[in-house]
XYZ file of C-alpha atoms in Angstrom:
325
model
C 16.706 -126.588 63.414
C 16.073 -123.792 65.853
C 18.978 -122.720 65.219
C 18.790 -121.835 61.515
C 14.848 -120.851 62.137
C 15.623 -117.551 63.584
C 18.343 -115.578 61.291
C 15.591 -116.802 58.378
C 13.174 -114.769 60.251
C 15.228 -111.979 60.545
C 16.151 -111.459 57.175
C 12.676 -111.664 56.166
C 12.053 -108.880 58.531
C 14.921 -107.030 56.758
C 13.848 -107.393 53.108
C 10.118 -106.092 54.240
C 11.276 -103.314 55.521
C 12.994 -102.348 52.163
C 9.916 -101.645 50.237
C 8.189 -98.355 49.366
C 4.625 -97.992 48.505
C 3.090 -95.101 46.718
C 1.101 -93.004 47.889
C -0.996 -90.879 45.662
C -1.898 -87.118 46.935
C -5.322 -87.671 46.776
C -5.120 -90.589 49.461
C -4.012 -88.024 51.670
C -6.593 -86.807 53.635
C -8.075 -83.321 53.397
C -8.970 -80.952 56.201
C -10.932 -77.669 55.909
C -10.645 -75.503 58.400
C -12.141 -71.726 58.768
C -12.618 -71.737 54.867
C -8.757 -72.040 54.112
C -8.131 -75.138 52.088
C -5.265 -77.527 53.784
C -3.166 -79.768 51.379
C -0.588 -79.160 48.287
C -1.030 -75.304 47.276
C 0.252 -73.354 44.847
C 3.346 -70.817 44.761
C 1.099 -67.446 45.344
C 1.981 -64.267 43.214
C 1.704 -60.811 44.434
C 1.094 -57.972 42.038
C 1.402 -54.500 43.326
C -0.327 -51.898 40.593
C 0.269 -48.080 40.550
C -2.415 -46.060 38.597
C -1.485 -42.350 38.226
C -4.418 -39.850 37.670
C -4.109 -36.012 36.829
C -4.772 -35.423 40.696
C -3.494 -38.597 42.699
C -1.800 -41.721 42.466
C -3.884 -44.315 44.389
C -1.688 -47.757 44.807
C -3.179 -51.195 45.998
C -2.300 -54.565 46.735
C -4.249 -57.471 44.902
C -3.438 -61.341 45.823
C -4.505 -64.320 43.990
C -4.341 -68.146 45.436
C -4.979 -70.669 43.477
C -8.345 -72.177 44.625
C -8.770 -69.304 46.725
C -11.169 -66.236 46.546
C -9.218 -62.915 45.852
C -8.889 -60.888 48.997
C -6.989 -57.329 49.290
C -7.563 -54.427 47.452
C -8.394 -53.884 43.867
C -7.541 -50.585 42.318
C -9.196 -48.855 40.096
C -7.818 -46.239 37.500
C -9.659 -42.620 37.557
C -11.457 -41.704 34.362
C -9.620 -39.206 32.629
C -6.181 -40.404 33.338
C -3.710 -39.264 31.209
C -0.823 -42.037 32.362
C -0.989 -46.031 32.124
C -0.642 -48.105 34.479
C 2.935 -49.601 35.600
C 3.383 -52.822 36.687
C 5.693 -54.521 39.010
C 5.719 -58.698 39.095
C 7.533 -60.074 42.310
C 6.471 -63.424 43.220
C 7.537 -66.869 44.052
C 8.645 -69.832 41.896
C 7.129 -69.710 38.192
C 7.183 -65.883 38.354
C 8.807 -62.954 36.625
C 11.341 -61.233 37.992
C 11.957 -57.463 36.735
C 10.036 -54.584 35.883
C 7.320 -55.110 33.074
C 5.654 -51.702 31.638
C 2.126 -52.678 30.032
C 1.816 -51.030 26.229
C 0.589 -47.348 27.055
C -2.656 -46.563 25.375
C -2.937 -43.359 23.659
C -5.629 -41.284 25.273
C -8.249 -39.581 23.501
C -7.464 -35.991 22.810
C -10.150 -33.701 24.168
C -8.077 -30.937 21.979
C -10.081 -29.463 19.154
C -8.232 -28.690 15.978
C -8.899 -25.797 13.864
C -9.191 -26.428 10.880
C -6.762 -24.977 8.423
C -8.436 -22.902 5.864
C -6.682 -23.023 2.876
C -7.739 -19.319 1.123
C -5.827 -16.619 2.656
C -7.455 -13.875 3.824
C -6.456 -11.055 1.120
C -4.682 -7.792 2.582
C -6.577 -4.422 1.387
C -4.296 -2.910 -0.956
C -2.535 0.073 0.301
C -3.399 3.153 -1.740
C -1.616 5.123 -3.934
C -1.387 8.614 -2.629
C -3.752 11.135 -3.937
C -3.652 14.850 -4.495
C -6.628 17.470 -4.926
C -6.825 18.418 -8.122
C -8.851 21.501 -7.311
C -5.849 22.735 -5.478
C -3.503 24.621 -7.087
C -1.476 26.355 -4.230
C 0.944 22.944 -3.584
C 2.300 23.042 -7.496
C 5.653 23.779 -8.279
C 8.367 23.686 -10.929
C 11.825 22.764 -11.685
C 14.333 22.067 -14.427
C 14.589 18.623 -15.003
C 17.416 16.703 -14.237
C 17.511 14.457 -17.482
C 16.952 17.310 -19.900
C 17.483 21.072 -19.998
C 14.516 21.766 -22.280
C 12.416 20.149 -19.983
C 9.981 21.787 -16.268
C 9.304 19.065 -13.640
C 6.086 19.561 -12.203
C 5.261 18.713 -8.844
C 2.653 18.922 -6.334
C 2.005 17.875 -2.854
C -0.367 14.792 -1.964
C -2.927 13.843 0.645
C 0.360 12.001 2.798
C 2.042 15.268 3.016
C 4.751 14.920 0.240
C 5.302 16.266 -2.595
C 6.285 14.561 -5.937
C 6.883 15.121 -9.365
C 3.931 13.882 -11.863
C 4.412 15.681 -15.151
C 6.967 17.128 -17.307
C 6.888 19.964 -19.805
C 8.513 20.945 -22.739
C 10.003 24.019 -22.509
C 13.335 25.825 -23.543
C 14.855 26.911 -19.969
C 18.130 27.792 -21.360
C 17.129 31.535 -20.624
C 15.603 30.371 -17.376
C 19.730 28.809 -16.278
C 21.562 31.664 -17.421
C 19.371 34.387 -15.479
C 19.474 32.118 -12.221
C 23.208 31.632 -12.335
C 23.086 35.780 -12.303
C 20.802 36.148 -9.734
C 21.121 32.845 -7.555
C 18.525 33.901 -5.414
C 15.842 33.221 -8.401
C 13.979 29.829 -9.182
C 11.911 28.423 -11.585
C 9.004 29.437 -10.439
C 9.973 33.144 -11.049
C 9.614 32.294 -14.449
C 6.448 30.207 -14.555
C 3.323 32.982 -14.547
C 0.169 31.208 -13.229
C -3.032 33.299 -14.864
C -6.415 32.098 -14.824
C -6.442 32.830 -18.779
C -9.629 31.480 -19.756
C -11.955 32.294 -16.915
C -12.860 28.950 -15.311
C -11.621 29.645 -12.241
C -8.223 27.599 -12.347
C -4.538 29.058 -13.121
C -2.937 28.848 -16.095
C 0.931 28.741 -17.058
C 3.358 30.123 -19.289
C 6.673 29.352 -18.945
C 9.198 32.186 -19.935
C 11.435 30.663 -22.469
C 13.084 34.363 -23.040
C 13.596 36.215 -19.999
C 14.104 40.028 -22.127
C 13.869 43.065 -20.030
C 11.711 44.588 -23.312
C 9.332 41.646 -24.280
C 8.706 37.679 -22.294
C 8.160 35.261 -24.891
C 7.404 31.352 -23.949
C 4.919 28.544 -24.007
C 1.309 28.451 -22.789
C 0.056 25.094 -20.670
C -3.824 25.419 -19.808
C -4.692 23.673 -16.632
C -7.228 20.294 -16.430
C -8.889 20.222 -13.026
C -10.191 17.362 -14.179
C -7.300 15.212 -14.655
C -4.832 17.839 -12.309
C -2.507 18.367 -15.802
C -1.067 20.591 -17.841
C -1.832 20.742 -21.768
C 0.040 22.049 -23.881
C -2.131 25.808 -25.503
C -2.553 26.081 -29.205
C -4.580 29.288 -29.585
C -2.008 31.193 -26.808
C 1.110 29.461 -28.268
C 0.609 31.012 -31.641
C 0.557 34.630 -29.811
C 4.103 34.126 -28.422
C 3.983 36.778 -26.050
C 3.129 37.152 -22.247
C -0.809 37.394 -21.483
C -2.166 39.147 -18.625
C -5.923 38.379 -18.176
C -8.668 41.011 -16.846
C -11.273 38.697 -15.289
C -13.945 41.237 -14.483
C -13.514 41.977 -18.354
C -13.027 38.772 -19.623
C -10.051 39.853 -21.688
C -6.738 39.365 -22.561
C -4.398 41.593 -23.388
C -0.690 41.168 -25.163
C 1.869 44.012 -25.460
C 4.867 43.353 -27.507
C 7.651 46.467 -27.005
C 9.167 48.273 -29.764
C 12.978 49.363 -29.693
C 12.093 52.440 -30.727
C 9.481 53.438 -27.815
C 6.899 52.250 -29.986
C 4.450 49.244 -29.194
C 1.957 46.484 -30.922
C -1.268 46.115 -28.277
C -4.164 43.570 -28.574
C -6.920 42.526 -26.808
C -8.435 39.145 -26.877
C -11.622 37.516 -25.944
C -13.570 33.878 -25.713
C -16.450 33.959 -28.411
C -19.526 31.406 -27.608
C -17.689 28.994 -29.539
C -14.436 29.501 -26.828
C -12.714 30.540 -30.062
C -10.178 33.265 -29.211
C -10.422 36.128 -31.175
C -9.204 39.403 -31.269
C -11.257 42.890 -29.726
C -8.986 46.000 -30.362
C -5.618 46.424 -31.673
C -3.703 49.341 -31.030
C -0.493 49.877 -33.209
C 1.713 52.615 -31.599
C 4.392 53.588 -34.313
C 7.533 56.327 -34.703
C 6.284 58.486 -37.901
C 9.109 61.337 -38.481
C 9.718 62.933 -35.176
C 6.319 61.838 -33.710
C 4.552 59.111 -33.221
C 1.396 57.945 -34.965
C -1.340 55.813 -33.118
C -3.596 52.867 -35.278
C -6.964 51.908 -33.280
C -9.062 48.922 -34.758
C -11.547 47.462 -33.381
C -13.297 44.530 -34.181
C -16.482 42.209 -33.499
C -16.925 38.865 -31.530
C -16.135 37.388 -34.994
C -12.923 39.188 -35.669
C -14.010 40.867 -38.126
C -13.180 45.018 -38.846
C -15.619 46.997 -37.685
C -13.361 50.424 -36.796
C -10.096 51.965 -37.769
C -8.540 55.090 -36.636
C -5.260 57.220 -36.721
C -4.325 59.765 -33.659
C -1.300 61.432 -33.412
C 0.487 61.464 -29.421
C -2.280 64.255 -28.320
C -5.009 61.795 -29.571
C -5.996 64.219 -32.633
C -7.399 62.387 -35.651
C -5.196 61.790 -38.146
C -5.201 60.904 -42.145
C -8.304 59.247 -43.855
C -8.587 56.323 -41.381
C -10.692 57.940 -39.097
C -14.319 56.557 -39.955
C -16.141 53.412 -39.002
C -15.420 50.393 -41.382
C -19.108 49.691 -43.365
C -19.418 46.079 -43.199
């Protein structure tokens, strides 16, 4: 009996030793020591955090533990940086491996804009040149090139150039002919500038026939107002070449006979600056002398004397008393 008693034992002893009890973690006693707390812990992470400022980068370490204050170093970002923050995740198990960059946040922009006004500021308008119209010295002439009957005039202006601003009718056929046989002639030879009314401003008349006996053309009074030339009724219908006595106020014509004789007359501005003829004096071949006509006449033009004298200025004929009104 013995015998069998023993290896039943033994194998009882065997199959106890087979089992496994469990053991829950909270069964396991817990030791705290100097604040750290002993048993199952967490993995810890470590995040390392670079903030860049406009003057330094300051870098720090900050560790969490699960069930653990946060010790280390917490960094803080300057106001005013213009850069976000980059992060770097290393850790244990349950962590992310790589580089992760946190969304950048626009910073506020201390930039002030100016606004955009939408009217233009207008330019000043240049000027047109200008010339003096009291200033008669700059004026010249010329034959126009798109015409020969016609005289460019020209004058200079306050930017130092001169330019063409009018054109006048004129027959310069005469005018070409007599500069192709003198070259050294221009237009202005035969443009006569006369103060022919008395205001203090030079006329024109263009010489149309250059003759050696008599000049015939076309009067153009002068504007001072307006700096033109306008074309001269009253002088036009005379034909000939004017010269003017200012301290007289006259004018005086001569037309040139073939045969040494002459037609002269004198002209003046009535009140009503009407032109009208002063003396005419008619010189004339009679026979193998000449004869001399003098008439004279009032502001009106009317007859008021009438004589005949031979060459030695002896009376002559019946015409030598004073017209009776």
């Amino acid at each position: 009996m013995k015998k069998y008693i023993l290896p039943i034992v033994a194998l009882a002893l065997l199959t106890g030793c087979g089992k496994v009890s469990d053991v829950k973690d909270t069964d396991k006693p817990i030791n705290i020591v100097s604040g750290t707390v002993e048993g199952t812990t967490r993995d810890i992470s470590t995040t390392d955090t670079e903030a860049t400022t406009d003057d330094d980068t300051v870098s720090g370490t900050t560790t969490k533990t699960a069930g653990n204050k946060v010790s280390g170093t917490t960094t803080t970002a300057k106001a005013g940086s213009k850069k976000s923050a980059v992060t770097r995740a290393n850790g244990g198990s349950g962590g992310v491996y790589g580089t992760t960059r946190a969304v950048p946040v626009a910073p506020k922009s201390t930039t002030k804009t100016k606004a955009t006004t939408a009217a233009t500021t207008t330019q000043p308008a240049t000027q047109a040149p200008k010339a003096d119209f009291e200033d008669c010295s700059t004026i010249s002439f010329g034959i126009s090139e798109n015409t020969s009957n016609k005289i460019d005039v020209s004058r200079q202006y306050n930017d130092g150039k001169a330019r063409s601003y009018q054109v006048l009718s004129a027959d310069t056929s005469g005018i070409q002919e007599a500069i192709k046989k003198d070259p050294s002639k221009t237009v202005n030879d035969f443009v006569i500038k006369n103060d022919l009314d008395f205001d203090g401003y030079p006329d024109i008349f263009i010489i149309e026939k250059p003759d050696e006996l008599n000049k015939t053309g076309k009067y153009y009074r002068y504007d001072h107002e307006t700096g033109n030339y306008q074309a001269w009724q009253e002088l036009n219908g005379i034909h000939f070449e004017l010269n003017g006595n200012a301290e007289l106020k006259q004018l005086k014509t001569t037309e040139q006979k073939e045969d040494g004789g002459y037609e002269e007359k004198i002209y003046v501005w009535n009140e009503q600056k009407q032109l009208v003829i002063l003396k005419y004096t008619h010189k004339y071949k009679s026979g193998d002398s000449f004869l001399i006509d003098y008439v004279d006449y009032d502001n009106n033009g009317a007859e008021i004397l009438r004589e005949t004298r031979d060459e030695n200025g002896s009376l002559v004929g019946g015409n030598n008393e004073e017209t009776k009104s």
